Structures are given as structure tokens and as C-alpha cells.
Amino acid sequence: MTKNTAAASNTVSQRSTFRELSFSKKVGWAIALLFALISAVWVWVGVANLFEAIATFGLDLTGLSWLVFIGSIAAPIVTYGFGFLVGWRMPAWAKAVVFLVALAVAMVIKADLESLLLGGL
């Protein structure tokens, strides 16, 4: 019985709280939060564009239009998720580079989708 309590106390003492995290890990979380907010802004822009198109044209949008609007919303979310998974255990500077690349990829996808829609006009 003492063996289990000793093991349980070790696991509790090995857990770290946010106060006990090192400075570089706090900076890494701050970088992840900053890029999450930037990605959220671009998601919100995609949602606003979708609502503006629905207000202008109604629900009578073409399939290509729906693809462009949904893709513009999904691209920042998906690329941020991949960036978070790739940069999970990296140092703060590498995490910033990964998130910057993920944001650039999202913007390229968004621009390609929008040019696809404009080319169809």
C-alpha cells in the first residue's frame, strides 16, 4: 500500500503548474497565443466575407463560391493546427518560425481561392 501512495505522490509532485514553467516555455505559449489571435482575425475576415456575400446574393451562391468562402475560413484554422502540432516541442524561436510559415501558407491558400473566384467572373 505504501508503494502506491509513493508512486501517486511522485506523479503529483512531477506535475508542473504555469508558475513553475521555464521562461522559454512561457514565451513559446505566448507565441502560440499570438499566432492563434492572428489566425482568428483571418477566420473572422472569412466569416465576414461569407455573410456579406450571403447578404448581397442570398443563398443562391455557386458551388465554387461556397468552396472559396468555406476554404477561406478553414485555411487559417487548419494551418494553425498543423503549425501547433509541428512546433509542439520546439524552442520558442523555432515555434515562431513554424507559425509564421503556417500563416503564410494560409494566406497563399486564401489568395489562390479568391483568385479562383475572381477568375470565374
PDB file of C-alpha atoms in Angstrom:
ATOM      1  CA  MET A   1       0.000   0.000   0.000  1.00  0.00           C
ATOM      2  CA  THR A   2       2.854   2.381   0.707  1.00  0.00           C
ATOM      3  CA  LYS A   3       4.219   1.676  -2.737  1.00  0.00           C
ATOM      4  CA  ASN A   4       1.086   3.066  -4.417  1.00  0.00           C
ATOM      5  CA  THR A   5       0.987   6.193  -2.271  1.00  0.00           C
ATOM      6  CA  ALA A   6       4.652   6.869  -3.000  1.00  0.00           C
ATOM      7  CA  ALA A   7       4.030   6.495  -6.723  1.00  0.00           C
ATOM      8  CA  ALA A   8       0.987   8.756  -6.522  1.00  0.00           C
ATOM      9  CA  SER A   9       2.884  11.426  -4.621  1.00  0.00           C
ATOM     10  CA  ASN A  10       5.705  11.318  -7.191  1.00  0.00           C
ATOM     11  CA  THR A  11       3.339  11.886 -10.084  1.00  0.00           C
ATOM     12  CA  VAL A  12       1.641  14.779  -8.313  1.00  0.00           C
ATOM     13  CA  SER A  13       4.962  16.396  -7.446  1.00  0.00           C
ATOM     14  CA  GLN A  14       6.234  15.936 -11.012  1.00  0.00           C
ATOM     15  CA  ARG A  15       3.351  17.910 -12.494  1.00  0.00           C
ATOM     16  CA  SER A  16       4.243  21.492 -13.210  1.00  0.00           C
ATOM     17  CA  THR A  17       1.974  24.464 -12.989  1.00  0.00           C
ATOM     18  CA  PHE A  18       2.219  27.530 -15.207  1.00  0.00           C
ATOM     19  CA  ARG A  19       4.130  29.382 -12.478  1.00  0.00           C
ATOM     20  CA  GLU A  20       6.783  26.671 -12.445  1.00  0.00           C
ATOM     21  CA  LEU A  21       7.307  26.629 -16.225  1.00  0.00           C
ATOM     22  CA  SER A  22      10.576  27.954 -17.548  1.00  0.00           C
ATOM     23  CA  PHE A  23      10.777  31.315 -19.255  1.00  0.00           C
ATOM     24  CA  SER A  24      11.265  29.801 -22.715  1.00  0.00           C
ATOM     25  CA  LYS A  25       8.139  27.661 -22.340  1.00  0.00           C
ATOM     26  CA  LYS A  26       6.122  30.724 -21.318  1.00  0.00           C
ATOM     27  CA  VAL A  27       7.457  32.555 -24.361  1.00  0.00           C
ATOM     28  CA  GLY A  28       6.504  29.555 -26.513  1.00  0.00           C
ATOM     29  CA  TRP A  29       2.950  29.640 -25.191  1.00  0.00           C
ATOM     30  CA  ALA A  30       2.812  33.408 -25.745  1.00  0.00           C
ATOM     31  CA  ILE A  31       3.916  32.921 -29.355  1.00  0.00           C
ATOM     32  CA  ALA A  32       1.262  30.228 -29.856  1.00  0.00           C
ATOM     33  CA  LEU A  33      -1.379  32.556 -28.392  1.00  0.00           C
ATOM     34  CA  LEU A  34      -0.255  35.478 -30.558  1.00  0.00           C
ATOM     35  CA  PHE A  35      -0.488  33.446 -33.744  1.00  0.00           C
ATOM     36  CA  ALA A  36      -3.814  31.989 -32.605  1.00  0.00           C
ATOM     37  CA  LEU A  37      -5.172  35.533 -32.350  1.00  0.00           C
ATOM     38  CA  ILE A  38      -3.780  36.458 -35.767  1.00  0.00           C
ATOM     39  CA  SER A  39      -5.327  33.329 -37.272  1.00  0.00           C
ATOM     40  CA  ALA A  40      -8.618  34.121 -35.540  1.00  0.00           C
ATOM     41  CA  VAL A  41      -8.646  37.546 -37.189  1.00  0.00           C
ATOM     42  CA  TRP A  42      -8.289  35.920 -40.616  1.00  0.00           C
ATOM     43  CA  VAL A  43     -11.017  33.416 -39.781  1.00  0.00           C
ATOM     44  CA  TRP A  44     -13.253  36.322 -38.797  1.00  0.00           C
ATOM     45  CA  VAL A  45     -12.471  38.073 -42.113  1.00  0.00           C
ATOM     46  CA  GLY A  46     -13.546  34.909 -43.954  1.00  0.00           C
ATOM     47  CA  VAL A  47     -16.772  34.722 -41.961  1.00  0.00           C
ATOM     48  CA  ALA A  48     -17.480  38.411 -42.627  1.00  0.00           C
ATOM     49  CA  ASN A  49     -16.898  37.878 -46.360  1.00  0.00           C
ATOM     50  CA  LEU A  50     -19.275  34.926 -46.331  1.00  0.00           C
ATOM     51  CA  PHE A  51     -22.017  36.895 -44.565  1.00  0.00           C
ATOM     52  CA  GLU A  52     -21.504  39.838 -46.904  1.00  0.00           C
ATOM     53  CA  ALA A  53     -21.877  37.576 -49.947  1.00  0.00           C
ATOM     54  CA  ILE A  54     -24.999  35.966 -48.487  1.00  0.00           C
ATOM     55  CA  ALA A  55     -26.453  39.407 -47.725  1.00  0.00           C
ATOM     56  CA  THR A  56     -25.700  40.558 -51.256  1.00  0.00           C
ATOM     57  CA  PHE A  57     -26.628  37.492 -53.312  1.00  0.00           C
ATOM     58  CA  GLY A  58     -28.703  35.434 -50.892  1.00  0.00           C
ATOM     59  CA  LEU A  59     -28.135  31.712 -50.618  1.00  0.00           C
ATOM     60  CA  ASP A  60     -28.026  31.476 -54.410  1.00  0.00           C
ATOM     61  CA  LEU A  61     -24.221  31.225 -54.490  1.00  0.00           C
ATOM     62  CA  THR A  62     -22.479  28.836 -56.846  1.00  0.00           C
ATOM     63  CA  GLY A  63     -20.619  25.798 -55.626  1.00  0.00           C
ATOM     64  CA  LEU A  64     -17.326  27.500 -56.447  1.00  0.00           C
ATOM     65  CA  SER A  65     -18.315  30.477 -54.301  1.00  0.00           C
ATOM     66  CA  TRP A  66     -19.136  28.227 -51.350  1.00  0.00           C
ATOM     67  CA  LEU A  67     -15.777  26.469 -51.802  1.00  0.00           C
ATOM     68  CA  VAL A  68     -13.929  29.787 -51.762  1.00  0.00           C
ATOM     69  CA  PHE A  69     -15.720  31.127 -48.688  1.00  0.00           C
ATOM     70  CA  ILE A  70     -15.503  27.914 -46.655  1.00  0.00           C
ATOM     71  CA  GLY A  71     -11.887  27.413 -47.727  1.00  0.00           C
ATOM     72  CA  SER A  72     -11.044  30.964 -46.654  1.00  0.00           C
ATOM     73  CA  ILE A  73     -12.460  30.193 -43.229  1.00  0.00           C
ATOM     74  CA  ALA A  74     -10.873  26.752 -42.898  1.00  0.00           C
ATOM     75  CA  ALA A  75      -7.361  27.563 -44.195  1.00  0.00           C
ATOM     76  CA  PRO A  76      -6.158  29.578 -41.155  1.00  0.00           C
ATOM     77  CA  ILE A  77      -7.671  27.035 -38.747  1.00  0.00           C
ATOM     78  CA  VAL A  78      -6.096  24.010 -40.419  1.00  0.00           C
ATOM     79  CA  THR A  79      -2.672  25.585 -40.936  1.00  0.00           C
ATOM     80  CA  TYR A  80      -2.576  26.832 -37.342  1.00  0.00           C
ATOM     81  CA  GLY A  81      -3.421  23.330 -36.149  1.00  0.00           C
ATOM     82  CA  PHE A  82      -0.628  21.819 -38.224  1.00  0.00           C
ATOM     83  CA  GLY A  83       1.760  24.509 -37.011  1.00  0.00           C
ATOM     84  CA  PHE A  84       0.820  23.790 -33.415  1.00  0.00           C
ATOM     85  CA  LEU A  85       1.417  20.056 -33.884  1.00  0.00           C
ATOM     86  CA  VAL A  86       4.741  20.569 -35.639  1.00  0.00           C
ATOM     87  CA  GLY A  87       6.018  23.179 -33.182  1.00  0.00           C
ATOM     88  CA  TRP A  88       4.825  21.437 -30.034  1.00  0.00           C
ATOM     89  CA  ARG A  89       8.239  20.534 -28.598  1.00  0.00           C
ATOM     90  CA  MET A  90      10.355  23.151 -30.360  1.00  0.00           C
ATOM     91  CA  PRO A  91      12.065  26.109 -28.732  1.00  0.00           C
ATOM     92  CA  ALA A  92      10.320  29.473 -28.851  1.00  0.00           C
ATOM     93  CA  TRP A  93      12.207  30.888 -31.836  1.00  0.00           C
ATOM     94  CA  ALA A  94      11.569  27.763 -33.922  1.00  0.00           C
ATOM     95  CA  LYS A  95       7.914  27.774 -32.888  1.00  0.00           C
ATOM     96  CA  ALA A  96       7.625  31.383 -34.115  1.00  0.00           C
ATOM     97  CA  VAL A  97       9.120  30.387 -37.473  1.00  0.00           C
ATOM     98  CA  VAL A  98       6.739  27.420 -37.796  1.00  0.00           C
ATOM     99  CA  PHE A  99       3.710  29.589 -37.016  1.00  0.00           C
ATOM    100  CA  LEU A 100       4.906  32.273 -39.421  1.00  0.00           C
ATOM    101  CA  VAL A 101       5.236  29.683 -42.204  1.00  0.00           C
ATOM    102  CA  ALA A 102       1.801  28.259 -41.336  1.00  0.00           C
ATOM    103  CA  LEU A 103       0.271  31.734 -41.524  1.00  0.00           C
ATOM    104  CA  ALA A 104       1.983  32.381 -44.858  1.00  0.00           C
ATOM    105  CA  VAL A 105       0.631  29.104 -46.240  1.00  0.00           C
ATOM    106  CA  ALA A 106      -2.867  30.036 -45.071  1.00  0.00           C
ATOM    107  CA  MET A 107      -2.634  33.397 -46.804  1.00  0.00           C
ATOM    108  CA  VAL A 108      -1.409  31.768 -50.038  1.00  0.00           C
ATOM    109  CA  ILE A 109      -4.324  29.321 -49.943  1.00  0.00           C
ATOM    110  CA  LYS A 110      -6.748  32.172 -49.240  1.00  0.00           C
ATOM    111  CA  ALA A 111      -5.336  34.286 -52.103  1.00  0.00           C
ATOM    112  CA  ASP A 112      -5.440  31.326 -54.506  1.00  0.00           C
ATOM    113  CA  LEU A 113      -9.047  30.612 -53.624  1.00  0.00           C
ATOM    114  CA  GLU A 114     -10.052  34.235 -54.052  1.00  0.00           C
ATOM    115  CA  SER A 115      -8.277  34.471 -57.400  1.00  0.00           C
ATOM    116  CA  LEU A 116     -10.115  31.334 -58.464  1.00  0.00           C
ATOM    117  CA  LEU A 117     -13.402  33.089 -57.708  1.00  0.00           C
ATOM    118  CA  LEU A 118     -12.370  36.300 -59.440  1.00  0.00           C
ATOM    119  CA  GLY A 119     -11.180  34.350 -62.465  1.00  0.00           C
ATOM    120  CA  GLY A 120     -14.661  32.822 -62.741  1.00  0.00           C
ATOM    121  CA  LEU A 121     -16.297  36.231 -63.126  1.00  0.00           C
TER     122      LEU A 121
END
